[in-house]
């Protein structure tokens, strides 16, 4: 019996064609959705985010959720207003990996404090309450800080890196801040891993420098970065070689120890002076560029009952036990700000201030910091 080949009716041909089209559309949809995450990551933060570094930190195969917002303009893309270029750039993006953590990036063009809302955004952006942030070094003007917290029996760690770019145009700058939060972050203590967090920030800074035509001098790759200085890492003040170098001891105030970091072009510097057992007595701070303006704004808000504040005068006294000094620097529209304030927990320094020592300590700290940053000799407060 001869076998006959089955034939397709016209209706069958149309049905198969419909199935083929549906399969093609489904395949296209799968390809489109699979690639949408990569496209969102490529476009994050106006396209200046280093995709490879982000995936390296959050996990190569992690499913990522990307949010992004860009407002304002900067540099050649900014709009001139009243003969001056208006730089109001604010770029924010967040890349989250479920169960792993997130990377949040902020890029600000010539950042200014939002005094009307009572925020000290730059002042508080890099954690510096219990630990001292360390400079990035390697030619970068930047800081690295870490924080840990316990949540649901797991330890979360957050590393914050800030990079300040002084643009070729006088007074313009780009501030890049990258917060990396990881779940179960024992990696923060691993010196081999910490540079990965910093590299995300420096690579973003390099791309932003080119993207917005900043023209800033860039640093070199950061291969090692230390942990922020903890409260128990104090040393004799007489042997200080970093941010506390040249600051005198004081017998009356019992100042004999110091907590410090290296002084390496950081836009914010700290030195904590303490007693023999390390108990803190005074905290010295130096602020440069937008950090200085933001600190002035915050002190103006906090001390609005004073006759003068760092916003109105280059040097002076705040409250019962606090002085400030200022210096003019070669780059940037804002001059540097230097502060000393009581840091002891029980308030003894505030009740019985050694004002002569405070002025001497501030003078030594400000002079050394200003010289390192190429600024003029500081204006100092009087007695």
XYZ file of C-alpha atoms in Angstrom:
383
model
C 0.000 0.000 0.000
C 1.565 3.256 -1.048
C 2.066 5.905 1.596
C 0.808 9.348 0.765
C 2.498 12.540 2.005
C 0.170 14.639 4.157
C -0.704 17.991 2.694
C -1.374 21.236 4.491
C -4.580 23.036 3.900
C -4.572 26.781 3.418
C -6.019 27.125 6.935
C -3.153 24.988 8.343
C -0.535 27.122 6.635
C -2.010 30.246 8.170
C -2.035 28.607 11.623
C 1.621 27.596 11.394
C 2.569 31.053 10.244
C 0.796 32.582 13.233
C 2.637 30.239 15.581
C 5.971 31.149 13.969
C 5.278 34.863 14.343
C 4.274 34.381 17.978
C 7.441 32.419 18.714
C 9.561 35.078 17.033
C 7.851 37.803 19.047
C 8.284 35.824 22.258
C 11.956 35.249 21.490
C 12.422 38.943 20.789
C 10.720 39.864 24.026
C 12.976 37.519 25.966
C 16.058 39.010 24.346
C 14.818 42.565 24.969
C 14.089 41.993 28.654
C 17.369 40.164 29.167
C 19.238 43.139 27.792
C 17.190 45.868 29.490
C 19.144 45.523 32.758
C 22.426 46.037 30.919
C 21.037 49.061 29.088
C 19.808 50.574 32.359
C 23.206 49.984 33.971
C 25.052 51.455 30.988
C 22.935 54.618 31.229
C 23.112 54.975 35.019
C 24.387 58.337 36.289
C 24.351 59.803 32.791
C 26.461 56.913 31.533
C 29.594 57.561 33.627
C 29.287 54.572 35.959
C 31.953 51.817 35.515
C 29.705 48.832 34.784
C 32.424 46.224 35.230
C 33.433 47.525 38.657
C 29.809 47.690 39.798
C 29.177 44.087 38.806
C 32.457 43.021 40.409
C 31.351 44.462 43.760
C 27.694 43.383 43.695
C 28.220 40.044 41.948
C 28.757 39.195 38.293
C 25.516 37.200 38.030
C 23.409 39.264 40.416
C 20.064 40.560 39.231
C 20.293 44.331 39.495
C 17.651 46.990 40.024
C 18.678 50.401 38.647
C 17.183 53.778 39.531
C 18.471 56.984 38.021
C 17.868 60.755 38.177
C 19.690 63.656 36.526
C 18.839 67.310 37.107
C 20.491 70.526 35.962
C 23.584 70.924 33.826
C 27.287 71.616 34.172
C 30.230 73.069 32.262
C 29.763 73.419 28.514
C 26.270 71.945 28.859
C 25.186 74.501 31.446
C 23.141 77.580 30.668
C 24.699 80.984 31.140
C 22.704 83.316 33.347
C 23.543 86.954 33.993
C 26.995 86.579 32.451
C 27.892 83.646 34.731
C 27.656 79.970 33.918
C 24.951 78.271 35.969
C 26.181 74.920 37.282
C 23.409 73.154 39.150
C 24.180 69.555 38.234
C 22.714 66.873 40.486
C 23.035 63.263 39.376
C 21.909 60.327 41.509
C 21.743 56.644 40.697
C 21.324 53.508 42.780
C 22.114 49.946 41.769
C 20.741 47.295 44.120
C 21.315 43.537 44.166
C 18.751 41.626 46.220
C 20.368 39.893 49.190
C 23.779 41.441 48.456
C 23.598 45.196 48.900
C 23.638 48.340 46.809
C 25.831 51.057 45.321
C 24.484 54.614 45.511
C 26.250 57.342 43.533
C 25.850 61.111 43.768
C 27.537 63.584 41.424
C 27.218 67.284 42.241
C 28.464 70.129 40.072
C 29.903 73.030 42.071
C 27.828 71.824 45.037
C 26.269 74.396 47.316
C 24.678 73.840 50.736
C 20.901 73.899 50.873
C 20.796 76.194 53.894
C 17.148 76.999 53.497
C 16.268 73.394 54.318
C 18.685 73.081 57.215
C 20.758 70.321 55.588
C 24.503 69.852 55.875
C 24.702 67.390 53.002
C 28.442 67.484 52.359
C 29.305 67.946 56.002
C 27.536 64.681 56.881
C 28.072 62.765 53.629
C 31.264 61.028 54.790
C 30.832 59.437 58.259
C 33.240 61.002 60.765
C 31.670 60.687 64.200
C 33.549 57.796 65.814
C 36.198 57.131 63.192
C 38.428 59.400 61.108
C 38.086 59.010 57.309
C 41.377 58.340 55.537
C 42.606 60.140 52.395
C 42.698 58.278 49.100
C 46.175 59.528 48.248
C 47.659 58.668 44.853
C 47.031 62.223 43.640
C 43.287 62.184 44.411
C 41.515 64.741 46.577
C 39.239 62.288 48.320
C 38.193 60.402 51.448
C 37.314 56.842 52.413
C 35.121 55.951 55.391
C 33.381 52.815 56.664
C 30.536 52.000 59.020
C 29.133 48.684 60.277
C 25.754 47.871 61.783
C 23.989 44.706 62.877
C 20.650 43.882 61.287
C 18.725 40.609 61.728
C 21.741 38.744 63.125
C 23.858 39.818 60.158
C 26.488 42.521 59.993
C 25.990 45.128 57.295
C 28.922 47.241 56.192
C 28.920 50.554 54.347
C 31.945 52.036 52.622
C 31.748 55.664 51.460
C 34.225 57.159 49.020
C 34.236 60.847 48.096
C 36.286 62.324 45.238
C 36.525 66.082 44.686
C 37.604 67.310 41.246
C 38.821 70.902 40.937
C 37.886 71.813 37.380
C 40.097 73.853 35.076
C 37.509 76.641 35.188
C 38.132 78.585 38.372
C 35.473 77.997 40.997
C 33.937 74.933 39.325
C 34.174 71.483 40.837
C 32.628 68.033 40.642
C 32.033 66.041 43.813
C 31.517 62.310 43.368
C 30.281 60.342 46.377
C 29.859 56.558 46.197
C 28.206 54.599 48.991
C 28.697 50.830 48.849
C 26.517 48.871 51.280
C 27.030 45.114 51.548
C 25.180 42.500 53.581
C 27.425 40.371 55.788
C 30.258 42.745 54.916
C 33.277 41.158 56.554
C 35.021 42.193 53.323
C 35.423 45.736 54.662
C 38.258 44.440 56.833
C 39.947 42.767 53.875
C 42.698 45.035 52.506
C 42.571 43.172 49.199
C 38.892 44.049 48.682
C 38.682 47.671 49.870
C 40.327 49.119 46.739
C 37.394 47.711 44.730
C 35.045 50.117 46.514
C 37.387 53.040 45.874
C 37.896 52.104 42.224
C 34.166 52.480 41.566
C 34.435 56.109 42.722
C 37.683 56.999 40.955
C 36.569 55.382 37.700
C 33.288 57.316 37.914
C 35.282 60.489 38.575
C 37.466 59.900 35.513
C 34.433 59.394 33.285
C 32.611 62.385 34.808
C 35.673 64.578 34.323
C 35.600 63.821 30.599
C 31.808 63.721 30.201
C 31.231 67.187 31.652
C 34.483 68.762 30.423
C 35.775 69.470 33.920
C 39.461 69.292 32.944
C 40.637 68.452 36.466
C 43.945 66.852 37.329
C 43.295 63.170 38.015
C 45.065 60.785 40.341
C 46.524 57.347 39.678
C 44.930 53.943 40.444
C 44.387 53.305 44.172
C 45.785 49.860 44.916
C 45.732 50.059 48.711
C 43.541 51.992 51.135
C 43.539 51.841 54.918
C 40.636 51.545 57.309
C 39.391 54.699 59.048
C 41.089 55.400 62.380
C 39.130 54.014 65.346
C 38.787 55.580 68.781
C 41.360 53.236 70.355
C 44.043 53.988 67.742
C 45.674 56.887 69.546
C 49.388 57.637 69.813
C 51.609 60.140 71.675
C 51.019 63.630 70.307
C 54.755 64.357 70.314
C 55.283 61.713 67.641
C 52.441 62.801 65.362
C 53.393 62.871 61.670
C 50.019 63.309 59.953
C 47.119 65.666 60.514
C 48.166 66.283 64.145
C 51.803 67.068 63.326
C 53.124 70.311 64.892
C 50.172 70.589 67.302
C 51.614 71.263 70.795
C 50.884 69.321 73.976
C 49.356 71.030 77.014
C 49.954 70.200 80.667
C 47.033 72.234 81.985
C 44.574 70.659 79.565
C 46.260 67.226 79.904
C 46.562 66.944 76.116
C 49.168 64.297 75.327
C 47.721 61.859 72.749
C 46.421 62.135 69.214
C 44.307 60.281 66.681
C 45.240 61.279 63.163
C 45.364 60.244 59.528
C 47.861 60.907 56.787
C 47.651 64.378 55.238
C 47.330 63.675 51.519
C 45.245 66.282 49.633
C 42.038 65.288 51.425
C 39.253 67.898 51.153
C 38.499 67.299 54.829
C 41.092 66.625 57.552
C 40.657 65.652 61.205
C 42.852 65.486 64.300
C 41.550 64.385 67.711
C 43.541 65.418 70.798
C 43.170 63.421 73.988
C 44.389 62.607 77.452
C 46.987 59.982 78.260
C 44.391 57.192 78.106
C 43.106 58.454 74.758
C 39.959 60.085 76.129
C 39.142 62.837 73.594
C 39.446 66.477 74.629
C 39.573 68.493 71.390
C 38.752 67.896 67.752
C 40.468 69.846 64.975
C 38.947 69.966 61.486
C 40.031 71.403 58.148
C 37.615 71.902 55.237
C 38.399 72.805 51.632
C 36.324 73.788 48.595
C 32.617 72.941 48.834
C 33.231 71.206 52.190
C 34.301 74.558 53.645
C 31.223 76.341 52.342
C 28.931 73.597 53.610
C 30.541 73.664 57.074
C 30.196 77.458 57.216
C 26.548 77.135 56.319
C 25.939 74.541 59.000
C 27.652 76.579 61.702
C 25.641 79.613 60.637
C 22.455 77.631 61.201
C 23.607 76.097 64.492
C 24.969 79.375 65.890
C 22.461 81.828 64.490
C 22.271 83.476 67.916
C 25.940 84.518 67.685
C 26.935 87.963 66.456
C 29.391 86.517 63.937
C 29.949 83.072 62.438
C 32.483 81.539 59.995
C 30.243 82.756 57.177
C 30.787 86.444 58.051
C 34.382 86.610 59.308
C 37.648 84.787 58.430
C 38.430 83.987 62.097
C 36.714 84.127 65.450
C 35.250 82.299 68.443
C 32.114 80.177 68.676
C 30.406 79.600 71.980
C 32.237 78.763 75.187
C 34.976 76.610 73.703
C 35.428 76.735 69.939
C 37.483 78.822 67.511
C 37.737 79.018 63.758
C 40.368 80.247 61.323
C 40.392 80.711 57.554
C 42.793 80.803 54.624
C 42.653 81.803 50.963
C 43.516 78.957 48.605
C 44.674 79.079 44.982
C 41.821 76.986 43.555
C 38.120 77.143 44.186
C 35.820 80.007 45.053
C 35.647 79.204 48.782
C 38.513 79.697 51.207
C 39.550 76.977 53.644
C 37.982 76.700 57.083
C 39.753 75.400 60.215
C 37.978 74.618 63.501
C 38.771 73.485 67.022
C 36.045 72.432 69.424
C 35.750 70.513 72.672
C 35.298 66.787 72.132
C 35.277 65.364 75.666
C 32.221 63.389 76.641
C 31.769 64.784 80.160
C 32.011 68.436 79.133
C 34.918 69.336 81.445
C 36.744 71.085 78.617
C 33.668 73.196 77.978
C 33.289 74.112 81.655
C 36.957 75.024 82.149
C 38.260 75.907 78.678
C 41.959 76.486 78.110
C 41.444 79.208 75.537
C 45.128 80.016 75.090
C 45.865 76.392 74.247
C 42.898 76.166 71.883
C 44.210 79.126 69.884
C 47.759 77.717 69.853
C 46.573 74.266 68.736
C 44.344 75.739 66.024
C 47.148 77.989 64.773
C 49.587 75.083 64.442
C 47.017 72.779 62.817
C 45.771 75.412 60.364
C 49.277 76.534 59.351
C 50.430 72.974 58.595
C 47.263 72.099 56.680
C 47.230 75.341 54.677
C 50.862 74.864 53.652
C 50.168 71.305 52.510
C 47.270 72.478 50.326
C 49.172 75.448 48.921
C 47.004 78.042 50.662
C 48.019 81.373 52.122
C 48.887 81.769 55.800
C 45.653 81.433 57.809
C 43.827 84.315 59.461
C 43.755 83.432 63.157
C 41.354 84.370 65.978
C 42.399 86.844 68.629
C 42.194 86.231 72.376
